Amino acid sequence: MKLLVVGSIALDSVETPFGSTSDALGGSAIFFGYAAAFFHPVQVVGVIGDDFPKEELDRMAARGIDMTGVEHAAGESFRWKGKYSYDLQNRETLDTRLGVFADFDPKLPDAYRQAKLVFLGNIDPRLQLRVLDQVDKPDFVACDTMNYWIEGQPDTLMQLLKRIDVLMVNDAEARQLSGDWNIYRAARWIRERGPKMVIIKQGEYGAVLIDDSGIFYVPAFPLEDVYDPTGAGDAFAGGFMGHLARTGDLSQANLRRAMVFGSTTGSFCVERFSVQRFQEVGVAEITARARSFGDLVHFDTDGF
Ligand code: AMP
């Protein structure tokens, strides 16, 4: 099933207690693309400026990340600068420079319009809607958002909710959007406004899928070394959607497997800065870690 993502393509400067990077590859579409490409080719919609390193485009093309739908505009690429606290739980945005993103008006090439699976990465919901309008007949649409849009574009977000299958947000975003501190009630509130499913990401505590059939929980993979949490949510979405695209199976059982692949790609993402870890590992390592989730949560109920 053809898979499409729209999102930011960024040059990130990130500081964590363990080191820092400057102008490293980042943005929601990039983290998503790298994670999803382990499973299935991905078509990317976004914009880059004339300072974007061209060799990165070749590297991505070689992995099955199709960047032919990415607009090349005159000016600076989107830049984001952030700094994490000692426990990596909080981050401060030090600088956001929109650059060519400011005037971005997504136009999908014909080859992209037949996408069946769509991920609307965290960007202005008006742009997310414009992309969705250009896809002929998607089977499954997932969407991310953030506090900035929940505050700034609430009406557009409500319109968008009616047209998506799953909203993927973190717990703070679910609380803010619904006005309810309880994530399960928040998920109900969201589902009453459109999406059949809600995935709530809880960082190092895992992620929950809530739909008509109930609640499914996947833990985060227990890592001793976490370097940089940037992009973990997008990498989760990439593993989740990539698995669905590869299998073409949107059944309940397969959505649960997709959650495990999402948690797996999220865990690889945070082991290094930027997309470095994705450039080191292969499909075999990804699959092995995904399998090991079974041991993490399996127990027998004999003697209960
Ligand atoms: P996450 O850790 O999932 O929030 O994703 C981090 C990525 O989002 C970074 O690579 C940033 O370049 C990108 N990002 C940060 N702020 C924005 C924004 N306002 N719009 C779009 N992308 C952003």
XYZ file of N, CA, C and O in Angstrom, residues 9-182:
696
model
N 10.898 19.286 7.328
C 12.226 18.773 6.968
C 13.173 19.833 7.511
O 13.144 20.982 7.060
N 13.954 19.442 8.511
C 14.634 20.474 9.297
C 16.127 20.255 9.409
O 16.640 19.152 9.175
N 16.794 21.322 9.797
C 18.176 21.225 10.260
C 18.119 21.579 11.747
O 17.772 22.707 12.111
N 18.367 20.571 12.581
C 18.185 20.702 14.029
C 19.511 20.934 14.749
O 20.523 20.300 14.419
N 19.470 21.782 15.757
C 20.608 21.914 16.674
C 20.088 21.548 18.061
O 19.208 22.219 18.591
N 20.598 20.454 18.584
C 20.042 19.888 19.811
C 21.133 19.743 20.860
O 22.240 19.296 20.556
N 20.764 20.107 22.101
C 21.701 19.953 23.214
C 21.056 19.027 24.243
O 19.919 19.262 24.661
N 21.747 17.954 24.595
C 21.281 17.075 25.669
C 22.428 16.992 26.687
O 23.534 17.474 26.413
N 22.176 16.355 27.847
C 23.277 16.238 28.818
C 24.454 15.432 28.267
O 25.532 15.414 28.855
N 24.261 14.758 27.136
C 25.302 13.850 26.634
C 26.042 14.374 25.419
O 26.901 13.700 24.861
N 25.688 15.566 24.978
C 26.378 16.122 23.812
C 25.462 17.050 23.056
O 24.362 17.379 23.518
N 25.926 17.470 21.882
C 25.100 18.386 21.093
C 25.357 18.181 19.602
O 26.380 17.608 19.213
N 24.388 18.635 18.791
C 24.562 18.598 17.342
C 24.222 19.972 16.787
O 23.521 20.751 17.434
N 24.681 20.225 15.601
C 24.389 21.495 14.966
C 23.976 21.235 13.523
O 24.657 20.489 12.803
N 22.840 21.794 13.120
C 22.327 21.620 11.754
C 22.300 20.153 11.318
O 22.708 19.813 10.200
N 21.828 19.300 12.197
C 21.708 17.878 11.853
C 20.323 17.634 11.243
O 19.374 18.381 11.499
N 20.249 16.580 10.458
C 18.997 16.232 9.795
C 17.884 16.010 10.820
O 18.074 15.283 11.799
N 16.736 16.641 10.617
C 15.620 16.473 11.543
C 14.304 16.846 10.882
O 14.225 16.976 9.656
N 13.293 16.998 11.709
C 11.959 17.314 11.197
C 11.093 16.056 11.187
O 11.598 14.943 11.046
N 9.781 16.271 11.334
C 8.886 15.119 11.485
C 8.907 14.206 10.258
O 8.893 12.984 10.388
N 8.958 14.776 9.052
C 8.915 13.940 7.854
C 10.173 13.085 7.726
O 10.134 11.965 7.203
N 11.285 13.610 8.205
C 12.560 12.882 8.081
C 12.620 11.723 9.071
O 12.958 10.582 8.708
N 12.273 11.986 10.343
C 12.274 10.891 11.321
C 11.264 9.815 10.901
O 11.536 8.621 10.998
N 10.116 10.263 10.441
C 9.096 9.312 9.982
C 9.635 8.497 8.801
O 9.538 7.272 8.772
N 10.196 9.185 7.827
C 10.663 8.526 6.601
C 11.734 7.480 6.891
O 11.660 6.352 6.385
N 12.721 7.848 7.709
C 13.793 6.899 8.030
C 13.229 5.653 8.718
O 13.636 4.529 8.418
N 12.293 5.860 9.654
C 11.746 4.706 10.394
C 10.878 3.841 9.481
O 10.994 2.610 9.473
N 10.020 4.483 8.697
C 9.077 3.727 7.858
C 9.792 2.956 6.760
O 9.362 1.863 6.365
N 10.913 3.508 6.258
C 11.586 2.909 5.106
C 12.199 1.534 5.426
O 12.571 0.800 4.513
N 12.305 1.167 6.703
C 12.733 -0.198 7.030
C 11.678 -1.208 6.598
O 11.961 -2.391 6.448
N 10.446 -0.724 6.435
C 9.333 -1.624 6.153
C 8.803 -1.472 4.728
O 8.391 -2.440 4.113
N 8.803 -0.229 4.226
C 8.093 0.038 2.966
C 8.586 1.381 2.411
O 8.895 2.280 3.198
N 8.620 1.562 1.073
C 8.999 2.879 0.535
C 8.031 3.983 1.012
O 6.861 3.705 1.250
N 8.556 5.196 1.111
C 7.740 6.324 1.604
C 7.852 7.500 0.643
O 8.954 7.844 0.206
N 6.735 8.142 0.366
C 6.735 9.359 -0.440
C 6.653 10.554 0.505
O 5.752 10.614 1.350
N 7.589 11.497 0.344
C 7.673 12.621 1.286
C 7.212 13.921 0.624
O 7.622 14.242 -0.495
N 6.368 14.662 1.350
C 5.949 15.999 0.928
C 6.524 16.987 1.939
O 6.359 16.802 3.146
N 7.196 18.015 1.446
C 7.782 19.005 2.341
C 8.513 20.054 1.535
O 8.343 20.131 0.300
N 9.327 20.848 2.201
C 10.070 21.900 1.497
C 11.464 22.028 2.107
O 11.628 21.897 3.321
N 12.454 22.257 1.226
C 13.817 22.522 1.705
C 14.341 23.794 1.043
O 13.890 24.175 -0.039
N 15.287 24.424 1.702
C 15.896 25.630 1.158
C 17.162 25.294 0.382
O 17.555 24.128 0.293
N 17.843 26.327 -0.137
C 19.017 26.025 -0.960
C 20.258 25.704 -0.133
O 21.302 25.369 -0.682
N 20.116 25.750 1.215
C 21.241 25.358 2.080
C 21.153 23.895 2.511
O 21.991 23.411 3.267
N 20.142 23.185 2.041
C 19.969 21.801 2.500
C 21.012 20.904 1.835
O 21.207 20.973 0.624
N 21.723 20.075 2.621
C 22.789 19.245 2.028
C 22.248 18.229 1.020
O 21.472 17.338 1.377
N 22.646 18.407 -0.239
C 22.078 17.589 -1.323
C 22.429 16.105 -1.165
O 21.673 15.233 -1.576
N 23.611 15.816 -0.551
C 23.999 14.410 -0.409
C 23.005 13.647 0.480
O 22.830 12.436 0.344
N 22.334 14.394 1.361
C 21.336 13.734 2.225
C 20.150 13.250 1.385
O 19.541 12.232 1.700
N 19.824 13.983 0.339
C 18.709 13.571 -0.526
C 19.054 12.247 -1.212
O 18.213 11.341 -1.310
N 20.303 12.103 -1.653
C 20.726 10.859 -2.314
C 20.704 9.691 -1.326
O 20.295 8.586 -1.658
N 21.168 9.972 -0.103
C 21.182 8.913 0.919
C 19.774 8.417 1.196
O 19.538 7.233 1.387
N 18.836 9.363 1.239
C 17.459 8.975 1.539
C 16.853 8.207 0.361
O 16.179 7.194 0.560
N 17.127 8.688 -0.858
C 16.589 8.004 -2.046
C 17.055 6.553 -2.057
O 16.275 5.633 -2.347
N 18.316 6.333 -1.672
C 18.874 4.977 -1.685
C 18.163 4.068 -0.678
O 18.195 2.844 -0.811
N 17.536 4.645 0.314
C 16.836 3.846 1.342
C 15.360 3.651 1.019
O 14.625 3.074 1.801
N 14.891 4.241 -0.090
C 13.464 4.106 -0.414
C 12.636 5.263 0.106
O 11.417 5.175 0.209
N 13.330 6.356 0.486
C 12.600 7.552 0.922
C 12.528 8.478 -0.295
O 13.527 9.069 -0.699
N 11.340 8.543 -0.883
C 11.153 9.259 -2.143
C 10.965 10.749 -1.854
O 9.939 11.162 -1.308
N 11.968 11.543 -2.239
C 11.938 12.984 -1.957
C 11.578 13.783 -3.215
O 11.746 15.006 -3.232
N 11.056 13.104 -4.259
C 10.758 13.848 -5.490
C 9.587 14.815 -5.299
O 9.401 15.734 -6.093
N 8.791 14.604 -4.260
C 7.676 15.523 -3.982
C 8.065 16.652 -3.052
O 7.194 17.415 -2.625
N 9.358 16.757 -2.743
C 9.813 17.827 -1.850
C 10.167 19.055 -2.688
O 10.947 18.964 -3.644
N 9.578 20.166 -2.316
C 9.820 21.417 -3.053
C 11.183 22.005 -2.665
O 11.547 22.006 -1.488
N 11.919 22.475 -3.660
C 13.187 23.172 -3.406
C 12.904 24.665 -3.563
O 12.594 25.113 -4.654
N 12.982 25.412 -2.477
C 12.647 26.837 -2.552
C 13.890 27.681 -2.262
O 14.822 27.216 -1.593
N 13.880 28.894 -2.770
C 15.014 29.797 -2.519
C 14.899 30.317 -1.088
O 13.835 30.764 -0.663
N 16.000 30.224 -0.341
C 15.983 30.689 1.046
C 16.533 29.634 1.982
O 17.087 28.616 1.531
N 16.363 29.880 3.276
C 16.916 28.960 4.287
C 15.950 27.837 4.615
O 14.739 28.054 4.691
N 16.492 26.653 4.861
C 15.669 25.536 5.318
C 15.141 25.831 6.720
O 15.692 26.655 7.451
N 14.079 25.114 7.097
C 13.519 25.217 8.449
C 14.594 24.809 9.463
O 15.277 23.801 9.284
N 14.740 25.622 10.519
C 15.729 25.292 11.561
C 15.075 25.315 12.934
O 14.263 26.190 13.235
N 15.453 24.320 13.732
C 14.923 24.234 15.097
C 16.083 23.959 16.055
O 17.002 23.194 15.733
N 16.011 24.653 17.210
C 17.078 24.505 18.195
C 16.435 24.184 19.541
O 15.510 24.896 19.981
N 16.871 23.117 20.185
C 16.262 22.733 21.460
C 17.286 22.238 22.461
O 18.391 21.810 22.099
N 16.898 22.309 23.736
C 17.798 21.886 24.813
C 17.005 21.044 25.813
O 15.907 21.449 26.239
N 17.538 19.893 26.183
C 16.847 18.975 27.093
C 17.364 19.110 28.520
O 18.546 19.398 28.744
N 16.454 18.800 29.475
C 16.836 18.780 30.892
C 17.657 17.516 31.175
O 17.710 16.601 30.348
N 18.221 17.440 32.370
C 19.106 16.337 32.732
C 18.441 14.967 32.570
O 19.049 14.018 32.098
N 17.150 14.876 32.964
C 16.460 13.579 32.879
C 15.798 13.362 31.516
O 15.079 12.384 31.327
N 16.021 14.271 30.580
C 15.487 14.206 29.212
C 13.949 14.284 29.179
O 13.338 14.008 28.154
N 13.333 14.638 30.295
C 11.867 14.690 30.363
C 11.314 16.005 29.808
O 10.188 16.045 29.336
N 12.093 17.056 29.945
C 11.606 18.357 29.484
C 12.564 18.926 28.449
O 13.765 18.705 28.531
N 11.979 19.660 27.513
C 12.865 20.332 26.560
C 12.371 21.743 26.327
O 11.171 22.026 26.406
N 13.354 22.577 26.062
C 13.060 23.984 25.832
C 13.384 24.262 24.369
O 14.444 23.841 23.885
N 12.462 24.926 23.672
C 12.781 25.344 22.310
C 13.533 26.662 22.396
O 13.027 27.635 22.957
N 14.768 26.675 21.915
C 15.588 27.887 22.002
C 15.360 28.780 20.793
O 15.463 29.997 20.879
N 15.048 28.157 19.661
C 14.871 28.950 18.443
C 14.110 28.143 17.390
O 14.346 26.948 17.232
N 13.190 28.778 16.710
C 12.520 28.168 15.557
C 12.618 29.170 14.425
O 12.149 30.299 14.561
N 13.273 28.768 13.331
C 13.348 29.663 12.163
C 12.646 28.991 10.997
O 13.144 27.994 10.462
N 11.482 29.532 10.633
C 10.652 28.875 9.621
C 11.312 28.822 8.250
O 11.163 27.843 7.524
N 12.044 29.880 7.882
C 12.685 29.920 6.558
C 11.672 29.637 5.463
O 10.563 30.196 5.463
N 12.009 28.701 4.553
C 11.142 28.427 3.400
C 9.807 27.799 3.798
O 8.860 27.775 3.006
N 9.724 27.334 5.026
C 8.484 26.747 5.523
C 7.364 27.799 5.615
O 6.174 27.487 5.504
N 7.757 29.064 5.819
C 6.781 30.130 6.047
C 5.800 30.247 4.881
O 4.617 30.534 5.080
N 6.278 30.035 3.654
C 5.407 30.199 2.475
C 5.067 28.863 1.829
O 4.685 28.814 0.657
N 5.217 27.795 2.575
C 5.022 26.468 1.991
C 3.552 26.209 1.659
O 2.678 26.365 2.505
N 3.319 25.848 0.401
C 1.970 25.491 -0.032
C 2.084 24.133 -0.742
O 2.444 24.081 -1.919
N 1.831 23.051 -0.026
C 2.116 21.715 -0.578
C 1.346 21.405 -1.857
O 0.140 21.642 -1.930
N 2.094 20.895 -2.844
C 1.466 20.434 -4.085
C 1.955 19.023 -4.363
O 3.152 18.810 -4.535
N 1.036 18.084 -4.405
C 1.435 16.695 -4.573
C 1.643 16.363 -6.047
O 0.772 16.657 -6.882
N 2.782 15.717 -6.379
C 2.936 15.220 -7.748
C 1.874 14.141 -8.004
O 1.382 13.518 -7.058
N 1.528 13.923 -9.287
C 0.482 12.939 -9.603
C 0.764 11.583 -8.968
O -0.144 10.924 -8.472
N 2.041 11.193 -8.987
C 2.408 9.862 -8.484
C 2.112 9.703 -6.996
O 2.074 8.588 -6.487
N 1.924 10.804 -6.294
C 1.681 10.736 -4.847
C 0.191 10.661 -4.510
O -0.176 10.351 -3.387
N -0.647 10.988 -5.482
C -2.074 11.169 -5.149
C -2.806 9.866 -4.864
O -3.896 9.870 -4.324
N -2.174 8.759 -5.263
C -2.844 7.459 -5.026
C -2.455 6.835 -3.692
O -2.759 5.673 -3.452
N -1.790 7.589 -2.838
C -1.362 7.014 -1.554
C -2.566 6.447 -0.812
O -3.651 7.027 -0.818
N -2.366 5.299 -0.189
C -3.453 4.656 0.571
C -3.296 4.905 2.071
O -4.263 4.903 2.816
N -2.033 5.071 2.494
C -1.766 5.364 3.901
C -1.108 6.736 3.961
O -0.149 7.008 3.221
N -1.637 7.593 4.822
C -1.133 8.971 4.887
C -0.797 9.321 6.329
O -1.610 9.078 7.230
N 0.398 9.885 6.524
C 0.723 10.426 7.845
C 0.883 11.936 7.741
O 1.738 12.427 7.001
N 0.028 12.644 8.472
C 0.095 14.103 8.508
C 0.944 14.479 9.715
O 0.466 14.501 10.853
N 2.238 14.715 9.452
C 3.165 15.066 10.533
C 2.808 16.427 11.122
O 2.011 17.185 10.551
N 3.423 16.707 12.257
C 3.074 17.905 13.016
C 3.477 19.195 12.294
O 4.611 19.653 12.415
N 2.525 19.750 11.541
C 2.689 21.070 10.910
C 1.341 21.787 11.019
O 0.386 21.227 11.563
N 1.261 22.961 10.495
C 0.026 23.742 10.507
C -1.146 22.879 9.990
O -1.085 22.350 8.880
N -2.221 22.739 10.779
C -3.341 21.894 10.333
C -3.971 22.358 9.025
O -4.576 21.553 8.305
N -3.809 23.625 8.654
C -4.331 24.081 7.357
C -3.557 23.413 6.222
O -4.111 23.048 5.188
N -2.241 23.213 6.443
C -1.425 22.517 5.440
C -1.753 21.020 5.437
O -1.800 20.380 4.385
N -1.983 20.475 6.625
C -2.341 19.050 6.708
C -3.629 18.802 5.900
O -3.713 17.841 5.137
N -4.598 19.709 6.042
C -5.852 19.574 5.296
C -5.624 19.701 3.790
O -6.210 18.963 2.996
N -4.748 20.639 3.414
C -4.489 20.862 1.984
C -3.873 19.620 1.347
O -4.140 19.304 0.195
N -3.027 18.937 2.110
C -2.423 17.704 1.589
C -3.502 16.630 1.460
O -3.620 15.971 0.415
N -4.294 16.485 2.487
C -5.347 15.472 2.477
C -6.307 15.688 1.298
O -6.748 14.732 0.662
N -6.599 16.951 0.993
C -7.482 17.275 -0.128
C -6.933 16.767 -1.461
O -7.683 16.571 -2.409
N -5.601 16.596 -1.531
C -4.987 16.215 -2.803
C -4.772 14.713 -2.950
O -4.297 14.245 -3.976
N -5.098 13.950 -1.906
C -4.956 12.490 -1.996
C -6.312 11.934 -2.438
O -7.348 12.278 -1.864
N -6.285 11.071 -3.494
C -7.541 10.637 -4.121
C -8.496 9.947 -3.146
O -9.613 10.372 -2.951
N -8.032 8.836 -2.580
C -8.948 8.048 -1.740
C -8.122 7.246 -0.734
O -7.934 6.050 -0.898
N -7.639 7.907 0.286
C -6.793 7.176 1.250
C -7.613 6.176 2.067
O -8.790 6.414 2.350
N -6.972 5.050 2.416
C -7.653 4.043 3.253
C -7.478 4.328 4.738
O -8.307 3.926 5.547
N -6.355 4.991 5.071
C -6.032 5.134 6.496
C -5.177 6.392 6.673
O -4.107 6.500 6.089
N -5.704 7.319 7.472
C -4.997 8.592 7.676
C -4.679 8.763 9.162
O -5.568 8.697 10.011
N -3.390 8.975 9.450
C -2.957 9.231 10.827
C -2.439 10.659 10.911
O -1.932 11.198 9.915
N -2.578 11.258 12.069
C -2.254 12.682 12.192
C -1.641 12.986 13.556
O -2.068 12.454 14.577
N -0.646 13.841 13.549
C -0.006 14.317 14.773
C -0.281 15.819 14.883
O -0.594 16.475 13.882
N -0.178 16.359 16.082
C -0.256 17.807 16.237
C 0.492 18.211 17.503
O 1.115 17.366 18.139
N 0.466 19.480 17.862
C 1.193 19.920 19.061
C 0.474 21.102 19.711
O -0.462 21.668 19.135
N 0.932 21.485 20.919
C 0.290 22.561 21.685
C 0.097 23.844 20.871
O -0.949 24.487 20.948
N 1.085 24.183 20.064
C 1.039 25.417 19.294
C -0.221 25.482 18.418
O -0.897 26.516 18.337
N -0.560 24.365 17.786
C -1.730 24.337 16.889
C -3.022 24.150 17.667
O -4.080 24.619 17.248
N -2.934 23.458 18.796
C -4.130 23.271 19.635
C -4.597 24.651 20.130
O -5.786 24.949 20.167
N -3.627 25.506 20.457
C -3.969 26.861 20.910
C -4.324 27.771 19.736
O -5.274 28.546 19.805
N -3.559 27.667 18.648
C -3.656 28.652 17.570
C -4.676 28.336 16.493
O -5.187 29.243 15.835
N -4.971 27.051 16.267
C -5.864 26.660 15.152
C -6.903 25.641 15.608
O -7.097 24.600 14.946
N -7.589 25.903 16.717
C -8.500 24.872 17.240
C -9.615 24.491 16.259
O -9.959 23.304 16.145
N -10.157 25.469 15.507
C -11.258 25.145 14.598
C -10.792 24.276 13.432
O -11.474 23.332 13.028
N -9.612 24.612 12.905
C -9.082 23.799 11.795
C -8.802 22.381 12.287
O -9.055 21.405 11.575
N -8.289 22.286 13.514
C -8.002 20.958 14.062
C -9.278 20.130 14.186
O -9.282 18.935 13.883
N -10.364 20.764 14.606
C -11.640 20.055 14.731
C -12.119 19.555 13.363
O -12.630 18.452 13.235
N -11.915 20.376 12.323
C -12.270 19.971 10.952
C -11.458 18.751 10.537
O -11.959 17.826 9.931
N -10.166 18.806 10.884
C -9.239 17.736 10.519
C -9.613 16.434 11.221
O -9.566 15.353 10.614
N -9.993 16.539 12.489
C -10.331 15.330 13.260
C -11.415 14.512 12.564
O -11.420 13.286 12.619
N -12.330 15.201 11.880
C -13.441 14.507 11.205
C -12.960 13.670 10.028
O -13.674 12.809 9.543
N -11.733 13.966 9.555
C -11.268 13.317 8.310
C -10.133 12.329 8.514
O -9.565 11.839 7.541
N -9.793 12.061 9.757
C -8.665 11.151 9.995
C -9.133 9.881 10.716
O -10.194 9.854 11.333
N -8.306 8.834 10.619
C -8.637 7.573 11.281
C -8.013 7.476 12.663
O -8.578 6.862 13.546
N -6.808 8.032 12.789
C -6.149 7.954 14.097
C -5.400 9.246 14.407
O -4.684 9.773 13.552
N -5.629 9.750 15.601
C -4.824 10.875 16.079
C -3.729 10.298 16.955
O -3.987 9.503 17.865
N -2.476 10.674 16.654
C -1.318 10.197 17.432
C -0.718 11.392 18.133
O -0.116 12.252 17.483
N -0.907 11.466 19.434
C -0.395 12.621 20.187
C 0.260 12.142 21.471
O 0.098 10.982 21.860
N 0.982 13.019 22.150
C 1.494 12.602 23.449
C 0.460 12.939 24.528
O -0.556 13.573 24.247
N 0.719 12.493 25.745
C -0.295 12.642 26.790
C -0.629 14.108 27.069
O -1.800 14.471 27.220
N 0.380 14.972 27.084
C 0.125 16.393 27.360
C -0.770 17.005 26.288
O -1.677 17.796 26.582
N -0.540 16.601 25.024
C -1.352 17.143 23.922
C -2.791 16.638 24.010
O -3.739 17.385 23.750
N -2.971 15.361 24.378
C -4.323 14.804 24.520
C -5.076 15.545 25.624
O -6.260 15.863 25.482
N -4.374 15.833 26.715
C -5.002 16.555 27.836
C -5.382 17.966 27.413
O -6.473 18.456 27.697
N -4.462 18.626 26.724
C -4.709 20.012 26.332
C -5.870 20.106 25.334
O -6.740 20.970 25.459
N -5.877 19.196 24.371
C -6.910 19.225 23.336
C -8.300 18.996 23.940
O -9.266 19.675 23.595
N -8.404 18.039 24.854
C -9.712 17.655 25.396
C -10.098 18.473 26.617
O -11.277 18.521 26.985
N -9.107 19.062 27.283
C -9.393 19.761 28.534
C -9.637 18.796 29.680
O -10.189 19.169 30.715
N -9.219 17.544 29.514
C -9.411 16.533 30.570
C -8.045 15.952 30.926
O -7.293 15.522 30.041
N -7.737 15.893 32.229
C -6.407 15.402 32.632
C -6.269 13.898 32.470
O -5.163 13.371 32.365
N -7.398 13.163 32.444
C -7.337 11.700 32.362
C -7.203 11.285 30.894
O -8.055 11.622 30.063
